[in-house]
Amino acid sequence: MGYPDNVLANDEQVVLHRHPHWKRLIVPVLVLLVASALAAFGAAVVAETDWDPTAKQVVQLVIAAGWLILVGWLTVWPFLTWWTTHFVITDRRVMFRHGLLTRSGIDIPLARVNSVEFRHGLADRILRTGTLIIESASQDPLEFYDIPRVEQVHSLLYHEVFDTLGTEESPS
């Protein structure tokens, strides 16, 4: 489990490590496909014209530069953002890390978790994703969006919280 190992305490164990749901990548993939098709079509149209070879080359370079900017901004950047976002549950805490150039994150000790909720609409239910809401002792509720299999994560986190607390309410 590559990422979280470098931030764990000596005897801390990862229980769950997830990236956001793949639904976040649907629009970037569609942008890649449409932009590539349009750029290829534009380059083919320019190649068939009877313009001066230098003019053709300049227009094709403009098409290629536009494609690179569009794909970089609307496809590569969202993918890298998705790839560098981590939701991790250990036997001691919940960690959320995100960001590519500027990283940020939050750690919530399991002993400080008051309640765990989840929310998902029809589309999220079909895609098996949703929003996990964690309320801790000292903060407003934190919402983590697009958590894959949110109901399982909710149940797992509930069990971990009560196992950590060692209360009689523990579902074990």
PDB file of N, CA and C in Angstrom, residues 25-118:
ATOM      1  N   LEU A  25     -13.488  10.572 -13.229  1.00  0.00           N
ATOM      2  CA  LEU A  25     -12.670  10.540 -14.444  1.00  0.00           C
ATOM      3  C   LEU A  25     -13.505  10.440 -15.718  1.00  0.00           C
ATOM      4  N   ILE A  26     -14.816  10.355 -15.614  1.00  0.00           N
ATOM      5  CA  ILE A  26     -15.662  10.216 -16.802  1.00  0.00           C
ATOM      6  C   ILE A  26     -15.539  11.431 -17.714  1.00  0.00           C
ATOM      7  N   VAL A  27     -15.717  12.628 -17.174  1.00  0.00           N
ATOM      8  CA  VAL A  27     -15.631  13.845 -17.992  1.00  0.00           C
ATOM      9  C   VAL A  27     -14.228  14.019 -18.581  1.00  0.00           C
ATOM     10  N   PRO A  28     -13.152  13.832 -17.814  1.00  0.00           N
ATOM     11  CA  PRO A  28     -11.830  13.951 -18.430  1.00  0.00           C
ATOM     12  C   PRO A  28     -11.602  12.965 -19.588  1.00  0.00           C
ATOM     13  N   VAL A  29     -12.102  11.751 -19.472  1.00  0.00           N
ATOM     14  CA  VAL A  29     -11.949  10.780 -20.561  1.00  0.00           C
ATOM     15  C   VAL A  29     -12.745  11.228 -21.779  1.00  0.00           C
ATOM     16  N   LEU A  30     -13.956  11.727 -21.565  1.00  0.00           N
ATOM     17  CA  LEU A  30     -14.754  12.230 -22.680  1.00  0.00           C
ATOM     18  C   LEU A  30     -14.085  13.431 -23.352  1.00  0.00           C
ATOM     19  N   VAL A  31     -13.514  14.315 -22.547  1.00  0.00           N
ATOM     20  CA  VAL A  31     -12.784  15.464 -23.107  1.00  0.00           C
ATOM     21  C   VAL A  31     -11.607  14.980 -23.941  1.00  0.00           C
ATOM     22  N   LEU A  32     -10.876  13.990 -23.449  1.00  0.00           N
ATOM     23  CA  LEU A  32      -9.746  13.436 -24.199  1.00  0.00           C
ATOM     24  C   LEU A  32     -10.200  12.889 -25.549  1.00  0.00           C
ATOM     25  N   LEU A  33     -11.274  12.125 -25.546  1.00  0.00           N
ATOM     26  CA  LEU A  33     -11.761  11.522 -26.787  1.00  0.00           C
ATOM     27  C   LEU A  33     -12.248  12.582 -27.784  1.00  0.00           C
ATOM     28  N   VAL A  34     -13.051  13.512 -27.299  1.00  0.00           N
ATOM     29  CA  VAL A  34     -13.600  14.551 -28.189  1.00  0.00           C
ATOM     30  C   VAL A  34     -12.493  15.471 -28.692  1.00  0.00           C
ATOM     31  N   ALA A  35     -11.614  15.902 -27.805  1.00  0.00           N
ATOM     32  CA  ALA A  35     -10.520  16.794 -28.213  1.00  0.00           C
ATOM     33  C   ALA A  35      -9.598  16.108 -29.216  1.00  0.00           C
ATOM     34  N   SER A  36      -9.312  14.838 -28.998  1.00  0.00           N
ATOM     35  CA  SER A  36      -8.452  14.099 -29.929  1.00  0.00           C
ATOM     36  C   SER A  36      -9.118  13.941 -31.287  1.00  0.00           C
ATOM     37  N   ALA A  37     -10.417  13.635 -31.292  1.00  0.00           N
ATOM     38  CA  ALA A  37     -11.140  13.492 -32.560  1.00  0.00           C
ATOM     39  C   ALA A  37     -11.179  14.814 -33.315  1.00  0.00           C
ATOM     40  N   LEU A  38     -11.467  15.900 -32.610  1.00  0.00           N
ATOM     41  CA  LEU A  38     -11.517  17.208 -33.263  1.00  0.00           C
ATOM     42  C   LEU A  38     -10.143  17.639 -33.771  1.00  0.00           C
ATOM     43  N   ALA A  39      -9.107  17.390 -32.985  1.00  0.00           N
ATOM     44  CA  ALA A  39      -7.757  17.754 -33.417  1.00  0.00           C
ATOM     45  C   ALA A  39      -7.346  16.930 -34.636  1.00  0.00           C
ATOM     46  N   ALA A  40      -7.649  15.649 -34.636  1.00  0.00           N
ATOM     47  CA  ALA A  40      -7.320  14.799 -35.787  1.00  0.00           C
ATOM     48  C   ALA A  40      -8.092  15.237 -37.028  1.00  0.00           C
ATOM     49  N   PHE A  41      -9.369  15.552 -36.836  1.00  0.00           N
ATOM     50  CA  PHE A  41     -10.178  16.030 -37.964  1.00  0.00           C
ATOM     51  C   PHE A  41      -9.623  17.348 -38.502  1.00  0.00           C
ATOM     52  N   GLY A  42      -9.317  18.269 -37.610  1.00  0.00           N
ATOM     53  CA  GLY A  42      -8.756  19.562 -38.032  1.00  0.00           C
ATOM     54  C   GLY A  42      -7.436  19.400 -38.750  1.00  0.00           C
ATOM     55  N   ALA A  43      -6.562  18.533 -38.242  1.00  0.00           N
ATOM     56  CA  ALA A  43      -5.259  18.302 -38.889  1.00  0.00           C
ATOM     57  C   ALA A  43      -5.444  17.670 -40.261  1.00  0.00           C
ATOM     58  N   ALA A  44      -6.416  16.777 -40.394  1.00  0.00           N
ATOM     59  CA  ALA A  44      -6.664  16.138 -41.689  1.00  0.00           C
ATOM     60  C   ALA A  44      -7.218  17.146 -42.695  1.00  0.00           C
ATOM     61  N   VAL A  45      -8.109  18.016 -42.252  1.00  0.00           N
ATOM     62  CA  VAL A  45      -8.655  19.045 -43.148  1.00  0.00           C
ATOM     63  C   VAL A  45      -7.544  19.981 -43.616  1.00  0.00           C
ATOM     64  N   VAL A  46      -6.691  20.387 -42.694  1.00  0.00           N
ATOM     65  CA  VAL A  46      -5.584  21.285 -43.051  1.00  0.00           C
ATOM     66  C   VAL A  46      -4.623  20.588 -44.014  1.00  0.00           C
ATOM     67  N   ALA A  47      -4.378  19.317 -43.804  1.00  0.00           N
ATOM     68  CA  ALA A  47      -3.448  18.578 -44.668  1.00  0.00           C
ATOM     69  C   ALA A  47      -3.966  18.471 -46.097  1.00  0.00           C
ATOM     70  N   GLU A  48      -5.289  18.473 -46.277  1.00  0.00           N
ATOM     71  CA  GLU A  48      -5.888  18.334 -47.602  1.00  0.00           C
ATOM     72  C   GLU A  48      -6.033  19.666 -48.350  1.00  0.00           C
ATOM     73  N   THR A  49      -5.772  20.759 -47.687  1.00  0.00           N
ATOM     74  CA  THR A  49      -5.883  22.056 -48.359  1.00  0.00           C
ATOM     75  C   THR A  49      -4.689  22.277 -49.280  1.00  0.00           C
ATOM     76  N   ASP A  50      -4.834  23.229 -50.175  1.00  0.00           N
ATOM     77  CA  ASP A  50      -3.730  23.538 -51.088  1.00  0.00           C
ATOM     78  C   ASP A  50      -3.003  24.805 -50.643  1.00  0.00           C
ATOM     79  N   TRP A  51      -2.852  24.932 -49.305  1.00  0.00           N
ATOM     80  CA  TRP A  51      -2.145  26.072 -48.745  1.00  0.00           C
ATOM     81  C   TRP A  51      -0.647  25.889 -48.907  1.00  0.00           C
ATOM     82  N   ASP A  52       0.056  26.949 -48.629  1.00  0.00           N
ATOM     83  CA  ASP A  52       1.509  26.916 -48.598  1.00  0.00           C
ATOM     84  C   ASP A  52       1.943  25.937 -47.486  1.00  0.00           C
ATOM     85  N   PRO A  53       2.983  25.117 -47.732  1.00  0.00           N
ATOM     86  CA  PRO A  53       3.423  24.143 -46.705  1.00  0.00           C
ATOM     87  C   PRO A  53       3.755  24.786 -45.354  1.00  0.00           C
ATOM     88  N   THR A  54       4.285  25.967 -45.346  1.00  0.00           N
ATOM     89  CA  THR A  54       4.603  26.640 -44.077  1.00  0.00           C
ATOM     90  C   THR A  54       3.313  26.999 -43.332  1.00  0.00           C
ATOM     91  N   ALA A  55       2.306  27.475 -44.063  1.00  0.00           N
ATOM     92  CA  ALA A  55       1.023  27.815 -43.440  1.00  0.00           C
ATOM     93  C   ALA A  55       0.366  26.571 -42.866  1.00  0.00           C
ATOM     94  N   LYS A  56       0.415  25.460 -43.609  1.00  0.00           N
ATOM     95  CA  LYS A  56      -0.138  24.198 -43.098  1.00  0.00           C
ATOM     96  C   LYS A  56       0.541  23.795 -41.799  1.00  0.00           C
ATOM     97  N   GLN A  57       1.869  23.909 -41.806  1.00  0.00           N
ATOM     98  CA  GLN A  57       2.629  23.502 -40.625  1.00  0.00           C
ATOM     99  C   GLN A  57       2.286  24.383 -39.427  1.00  0.00           C
ATOM    100  N   VAL A  58       2.140  25.680 -39.640  1.00  0.00           N
ATOM    101  CA  VAL A  58       1.806  26.590 -38.551  1.00  0.00           C
ATOM    102  C   VAL A  58       0.420  26.266 -37.994  1.00  0.00           C
ATOM    103  N   VAL A  59      -0.556  26.052 -38.868  1.00  0.00           N
ATOM    104  CA  VAL A  59      -1.912  25.738 -38.413  1.00  0.00           C
ATOM    105  C   VAL A  59      -1.929  24.397 -37.675  1.00  0.00           C
ATOM    106  N   GLN A  60      -1.196  23.417 -38.170  1.00  0.00           N
ATOM    107  CA  GLN A  60      -1.148  22.119 -37.477  1.00  0.00           C
ATOM    108  C   GLN A  60      -0.454  22.238 -36.119  1.00  0.00           C
ATOM    109  N   LEU A  61       0.552  23.085 -36.022  1.00  0.00           N
ATOM    110  CA  LEU A  61       1.190  23.319 -34.718  1.00  0.00           C
ATOM    111  C   LEU A  61       0.226  24.012 -33.756  1.00  0.00           C
ATOM    112  N   VAL A  62      -0.584  24.927 -34.270  1.00  0.00           N
ATOM    113  CA  VAL A  62      -1.587  25.589 -33.424  1.00  0.00           C
ATOM    114  C   VAL A  62      -2.622  24.567 -32.945  1.00  0.00           C
ATOM    115  N   ILE A  63      -3.051  23.687 -33.835  1.00  0.00           N
ATOM    116  CA  ILE A  63      -4.004  22.634 -33.449  1.00  0.00           C
ATOM    117  C   ILE A  63      -3.380  21.728 -32.385  1.00  0.00           C
ATOM    118  N   ALA A  64      -2.127  21.339 -32.591  1.00  0.00           N
ATOM    119  CA  ALA A  64      -1.442  20.464 -31.621  1.00  0.00           C
ATOM    120  C   ALA A  64      -1.268  21.161 -30.274  1.00  0.00           C
ATOM    121  N   ALA A  65      -0.909  22.445 -30.292  1.00  0.00           N
ATOM    122  CA  ALA A  65      -0.740  23.186 -29.035  1.00  0.00           C
ATOM    123  C   ALA A  65      -2.081  23.318 -28.308  1.00  0.00           C
ATOM    124  N   GLY A  66      -3.133  23.617 -29.050  1.00  0.00           N
ATOM    125  CA  GLY A  66      -4.465  23.702 -28.440  1.00  0.00           C
ATOM    126  C   GLY A  66      -4.878  22.374 -27.832  1.00  0.00           C
ATOM    127  N   TRP A  67      -4.598  21.288 -28.551  1.00  0.00           N
ATOM    128  CA  TRP A  67      -4.921  19.949 -28.040  1.00  0.00           C
ATOM    129  C   TRP A  67      -4.138  19.676 -26.751  1.00  0.00           C
ATOM    130  N   LEU A  68      -2.842  19.983 -26.743  1.00  0.00           N
ATOM    131  CA  LEU A  68      -2.013  19.753 -25.552  1.00  0.00           C
ATOM    132  C   LEU A  68      -2.513  20.544 -24.345  1.00  0.00           C
ATOM    133  N   ILE A  69      -2.852  21.802 -24.571  1.00  0.00           N
ATOM    134  CA  ILE A  69      -3.340  22.628 -23.465  1.00  0.00           C
ATOM    135  C   ILE A  69      -4.672  22.098 -22.947  1.00  0.00           C
ATOM    136  N   LEU A  70      -5.585  21.808 -23.856  1.00  0.00           N
ATOM    137  CA  LEU A  70      -6.905  21.317 -23.469  1.00  0.00           C
ATOM    138  C   LEU A  70      -6.819  19.973 -22.740  1.00  0.00           C
ATOM    139  N   VAL A  71      -6.064  19.064 -23.290  1.00  0.00           N
ATOM    140  CA  VAL A  71      -5.934  17.739 -22.677  1.00  0.00           C
ATOM    141  C   VAL A  71      -5.178  17.827 -21.350  1.00  0.00           C
ATOM    142  N   GLY A  72      -4.140  18.643 -21.295  1.00  0.00           N
ATOM    143  CA  GLY A  72      -3.402  18.796 -20.041  1.00  0.00           C
ATOM    144  C   GLY A  72      -4.254  19.357 -18.933  1.00  0.00           C
ATOM    145  N   TRP A  73      -5.030  20.379 -19.278  1.00  0.00           N
ATOM    146  CA  TRP A  73      -5.836  21.077 -18.285  1.00  0.00           C
ATOM    147  C   TRP A  73      -7.078  20.287 -17.889  1.00  0.00           C
ATOM    148  N   LEU A  74      -7.762  19.681 -18.854  1.00  0.00           N
ATOM    149  CA  LEU A  74      -9.043  19.032 -18.573  1.00  0.00           C
ATOM    150  C   LEU A  74      -8.985  17.504 -18.474  1.00  0.00           C
ATOM    151  N   THR A  75      -7.824  16.919 -18.745  1.00  0.00           N
ATOM    152  CA  THR A  75      -7.711  15.465 -18.651  1.00  0.00           C
ATOM    153  C   THR A  75      -6.576  15.047 -17.721  1.00  0.00           C
ATOM    154  N   VAL A  76      -5.370  15.489 -17.996  1.00  0.00           N
ATOM    155  CA  VAL A  76      -4.214  15.057 -17.197  1.00  0.00           C
ATOM    156  C   VAL A  76      -4.302  15.598 -15.770  1.00  0.00           C
ATOM    157  N   TRP A  77      -4.622  16.882 -15.624  1.00  0.00           N
ATOM    158  CA  TRP A  77      -4.699  17.472 -14.287  1.00  0.00           C
ATOM    159  C   TRP A  77      -5.755  16.785 -13.418  1.00  0.00           C
ATOM    160  N   PRO A  78      -6.990  16.575 -13.917  1.00  0.00           N
ATOM    161  CA  PRO A  78      -7.967  15.853 -13.080  1.00  0.00           C
ATOM    162  C   PRO A  78      -7.527  14.429 -12.732  1.00  0.00           C
ATOM    163  N   PHE A  79      -6.860  13.752 -13.672  1.00  0.00           N
ATOM    164  CA  PHE A  79      -6.374  12.404 -13.368  1.00  0.00           C
ATOM    165  C   PHE A  79      -5.328  12.443 -12.259  1.00  0.00           C
ATOM    166  N   LEU A  80      -4.376  13.366 -12.354  1.00  0.00           N
ATOM    167  CA  LEU A  80      -3.343  13.456 -11.320  1.00  0.00           C
ATOM    168  C   LEU A  80      -3.937  13.861  -9.975  1.00  0.00           C
ATOM    169  N   THR A  81      -4.931  14.728 -10.004  1.00  0.00           N
ATOM    170  CA  THR A  81      -5.615  15.102  -8.765  1.00  0.00           C
ATOM    171  C   THR A  81      -6.310  13.888  -8.152  1.00  0.00           C
ATOM    172  N   TRP A  82      -6.974  13.099  -8.993  1.00  0.00           N
ATOM    173  CA  TRP A  82      -7.626  11.884  -8.517  1.00  0.00           C
ATOM    174  C   TRP A  82      -6.585  10.923  -7.937  1.00  0.00           C
ATOM    175  N   TRP A  83      -5.479  10.743  -8.640  1.00  0.00           N
ATOM    176  CA  TRP A  83      -4.442   9.794  -8.240  1.00  0.00           C
ATOM    177  C   TRP A  83      -3.787  10.180  -6.924  1.00  0.00           C
ATOM    178  N   THR A  84      -3.691  11.481  -6.634  1.00  0.00           N
ATOM    179  CA  THR A  84      -3.016  11.938  -5.418  1.00  0.00           C
ATOM    180  C   THR A  84      -3.991  12.225  -4.283  1.00  0.00           C
ATOM    181  N   THR A  85      -5.236  11.812  -4.418  1.00  0.00           N
ATOM    182  CA  THR A  85      -6.209  11.941  -3.338  1.00  0.00           C
ATOM    183  C   THR A  85      -6.371  10.578  -2.678  1.00  0.00           C
ATOM    184  N   HIS A  86      -6.174  10.557  -1.361  1.00  0.00           N
ATOM    185  CA  HIS A  86      -6.193   9.295  -0.618  1.00  0.00           C
ATOM    186  C   HIS A  86      -7.135   9.411   0.578  1.00  0.00           C
ATOM    187  N   PHE A  87      -7.982   8.408   0.733  1.00  0.00           N
ATOM    188  CA  PHE A  87      -8.818   8.266   1.924  1.00  0.00           C
ATOM    189  C   PHE A  87      -8.358   6.971   2.586  1.00  0.00           C
ATOM    190  N   VAL A  88      -7.818   7.090   3.791  1.00  0.00           N
ATOM    191  CA  VAL A  88      -7.201   5.949   4.464  1.00  0.00           C
ATOM    192  C   VAL A  88      -7.794   5.795   5.866  1.00  0.00           C
ATOM    193  N   ILE A  89      -8.149   4.566   6.194  1.00  0.00           N
ATOM    194  CA  ILE A  89      -8.568   4.241   7.559  1.00  0.00           C
ATOM    195  C   ILE A  89      -7.532   3.284   8.118  1.00  0.00           C
ATOM    196  N   THR A  90      -7.001   3.621   9.282  1.00  0.00           N
ATOM    197  CA  THR A  90      -6.074   2.720   9.961  1.00  0.00           C
ATOM    198  C   THR A  90      -6.752   2.244  11.241  1.00  0.00           C
ATOM    199  N   ASP A  91      -6.034   1.458  12.013  1.00  0.00           N
ATOM    200  CA  ASP A  91      -6.590   0.993  13.272  1.00  0.00           C
ATOM    201  C   ASP A  91      -6.567   2.086  14.346  1.00  0.00           C
ATOM    202  N   ARG A  92      -6.055   3.299  14.004  1.00  0.00           N
ATOM    203  CA  ARG A  92      -5.995   4.400  14.959  1.00  0.00           C
ATOM    204  C   ARG A  92      -6.670   5.691  14.492  1.00  0.00           C
ATOM    205  N   ARG A  93      -6.745   5.897  13.164  1.00  0.00           N
ATOM    206  CA  ARG A  93      -7.212   7.189  12.678  1.00  0.00           C
ATOM    207  C   ARG A  93      -7.782   7.098  11.267  1.00  0.00           C
ATOM    208  N   VAL A  94      -8.443   8.170  10.873  1.00  0.00           N
ATOM    209  CA  VAL A  94      -8.898   8.353   9.501  1.00  0.00           C
ATOM    210  C   VAL A  94      -8.014   9.446   8.918  1.00  0.00           C
ATOM    211  N   MET A  95      -7.430   9.176   7.746  1.00  0.00           N
ATOM    212  CA  MET A  95      -6.569  10.160   7.089  1.00  0.00           C
ATOM    213  C   MET A  95      -7.160  10.500   5.732  1.00  0.00           C
ATOM    214  N   PHE A  96      -7.102  11.773   5.384  1.00  0.00           N
ATOM    215  CA  PHE A  96      -7.493  12.223   4.057  1.00  0.00           C
ATOM    216  C   PHE A  96      -6.399  13.146   3.563  1.00  0.00           C
ATOM    217  N   ARG A  97      -5.802  12.802   2.424  1.00  0.00           N
ATOM    218  CA  ARG A  97      -4.734  13.603   1.827  1.00  0.00           C
ATOM    219  C   ARG A  97      -5.111  13.907   0.389  1.00  0.00           C
ATOM    220  N   HIS A  98      -4.861  15.138  -0.035  1.00  0.00           N
ATOM    221  CA  HIS A  98      -5.138  15.481  -1.422  1.00  0.00           C
ATOM    222  C   HIS A  98      -4.232  16.620  -1.869  1.00  0.00           C
ATOM    223  N   GLY A  99      -4.096  16.737  -3.167  1.00  0.00           N
ATOM    224  CA  GLY A  99      -3.321  17.813  -3.745  1.00  0.00           C
ATOM    225  C   GLY A  99      -2.139  17.294  -4.523  1.00  0.00           C
ATOM    226  N   LEU A 100      -1.798  18.021  -5.568  1.00  0.00           N
ATOM    227  CA  LEU A 100      -0.687  17.635  -6.426  1.00  0.00           C
ATOM    228  C   LEU A 100       0.514  18.518  -6.147  1.00  0.00           C
ATOM    229  N   LEU A 101       0.376  19.795  -6.367  1.00  0.00           N
ATOM    230  CA  LEU A 101       1.474  20.720  -6.094  1.00  0.00           C
ATOM    231  C   LEU A 101       1.470  21.167  -4.641  1.00  0.00           C
ATOM    232  N   THR A 102       0.308  21.456  -4.129  1.00  0.00           N
ATOM    233  CA  THR A 102       0.153  21.822  -2.730  1.00  0.00           C
ATOM    234  C   THR A 102      -0.656  20.724  -2.056  1.00  0.00           C
ATOM    235  N   ARG A 103      -0.012  19.980  -1.167  1.00  0.00           N
ATOM    236  CA  ARG A 103      -0.698  18.881  -0.485  1.00  0.00           C
ATOM    237  C   ARG A 103      -1.321  19.396   0.797  1.00  0.00           C
ATOM    238  N   SER A 104      -2.467  18.829   1.117  1.00  0.00           N
ATOM    239  CA  SER A 104      -3.092  19.110   2.401  1.00  0.00           C
ATOM    240  C   SER A 104      -3.782  17.843   2.877  1.00  0.00           C
ATOM    241  N   GLY A 105      -4.069  17.826   4.135  1.00  0.00           N
ATOM    242  CA  GLY A 105      -4.700  16.628   4.667  1.00  0.00           C
ATOM    243  C   GLY A 105      -5.229  16.852   6.058  1.00  0.00           C
ATOM    244  N   ILE A 106      -5.949  15.863   6.512  1.00  0.00           N
ATOM    245  CA  ILE A 106      -6.505  15.899   7.858  1.00  0.00           C
ATOM    246  C   ILE A 106      -6.436  14.486   8.431  1.00  0.00           C
ATOM    247  N   ASP A 107      -6.153  14.410   9.702  1.00  0.00           N
ATOM    248  CA  ASP A 107      -6.169  13.146  10.434  1.00  0.00           C
ATOM    249  C   ASP A 107      -7.202  13.269  11.548  1.00  0.00           C
ATOM    250  N   ILE A 108      -8.038  12.261  11.674  1.00  0.00           N
ATOM    251  CA  ILE A 108      -9.038  12.239  12.738  1.00  0.00           C
ATOM    252  C   ILE A 108      -8.796  10.981  13.563  1.00  0.00           C
ATOM    253  N   PRO A 109      -8.367  11.109  14.812  1.00  0.00           N
ATOM    254  CA  PRO A 109      -8.203   9.920  15.655  1.00  0.00           C
ATOM    255  C   PRO A 109      -9.545   9.220  15.828  1.00  0.00           C
ATOM    256  N   LEU A 110      -9.540   7.901  15.762  1.00  0.00           N
ATOM    257  CA  LEU A 110     -10.794   7.153  15.881  1.00  0.00           C
ATOM    258  C   LEU A 110     -11.489   7.415  17.215  1.00  0.00           C
ATOM    259  N   ALA A 111     -10.707   7.648  18.258  1.00  0.00           N
ATOM    260  CA  ALA A 111     -11.296   7.903  19.571  1.00  0.00           C
ATOM    261  C   ALA A 111     -12.070   9.219  19.609  1.00  0.00           C
ATOM    262  N   ARG A 112     -11.834  10.120  18.643  1.00  0.00           N
ATOM    263  CA  ARG A 112     -12.518  11.411  18.607  1.00  0.00           C
ATOM    264  C   ARG A 112     -13.759  11.415  17.707  1.00  0.00           C
ATOM    265  N   VAL A 113     -14.018  10.299  17.029  1.00  0.00           N
ATOM    266  CA  VAL A 113     -15.156  10.231  16.117  1.00  0.00           C
ATOM    267  C   VAL A 113     -16.435  10.018  16.913  1.00  0.00           C
ATOM    268  N   ASN A 114     -17.395  10.929  16.723  1.00  0.00           N
ATOM    269  CA  ASN A 114     -18.684  10.821  17.417  1.00  0.00           C
ATOM    270  C   ASN A 114     -19.709  10.051  16.597  1.00  0.00           C
ATOM    271  N   SER A 115     -19.767  10.363  15.294  1.00  0.00           N
ATOM    272  CA  SER A 115     -20.742   9.675  14.457  1.00  0.00           C
ATOM    273  C   SER A 115     -20.213   9.548  13.038  1.00  0.00           C
ATOM    274  N   VAL A 116     -20.737   8.540  12.353  1.00  0.00           N
ATOM    275  CA  VAL A 116     -20.358   8.268  10.966  1.00  0.00           C
ATOM    276  C   VAL A 116     -21.657   8.106  10.185  1.00  0.00           C
ATOM    277  N   GLU A 117     -21.793   8.881   9.110  1.00  0.00           N
ATOM    278  CA  GLU A 117     -22.984   8.804   8.265  1.00  0.00           C
ATOM    279  C   GLU A 117     -22.546   8.659   6.818  1.00  0.00           C
ATOM    280  N   PHE A 118     -23.477   8.239   5.984  1.00  0.00           N
ATOM    281  CA  PHE A 118     -23.216   8.265   4.548  1.00  0.00           C
ATOM    282  C   PHE A 118     -24.454   8.762   3.841  1.00  0.00           C
TER     283      PHE A 118
END
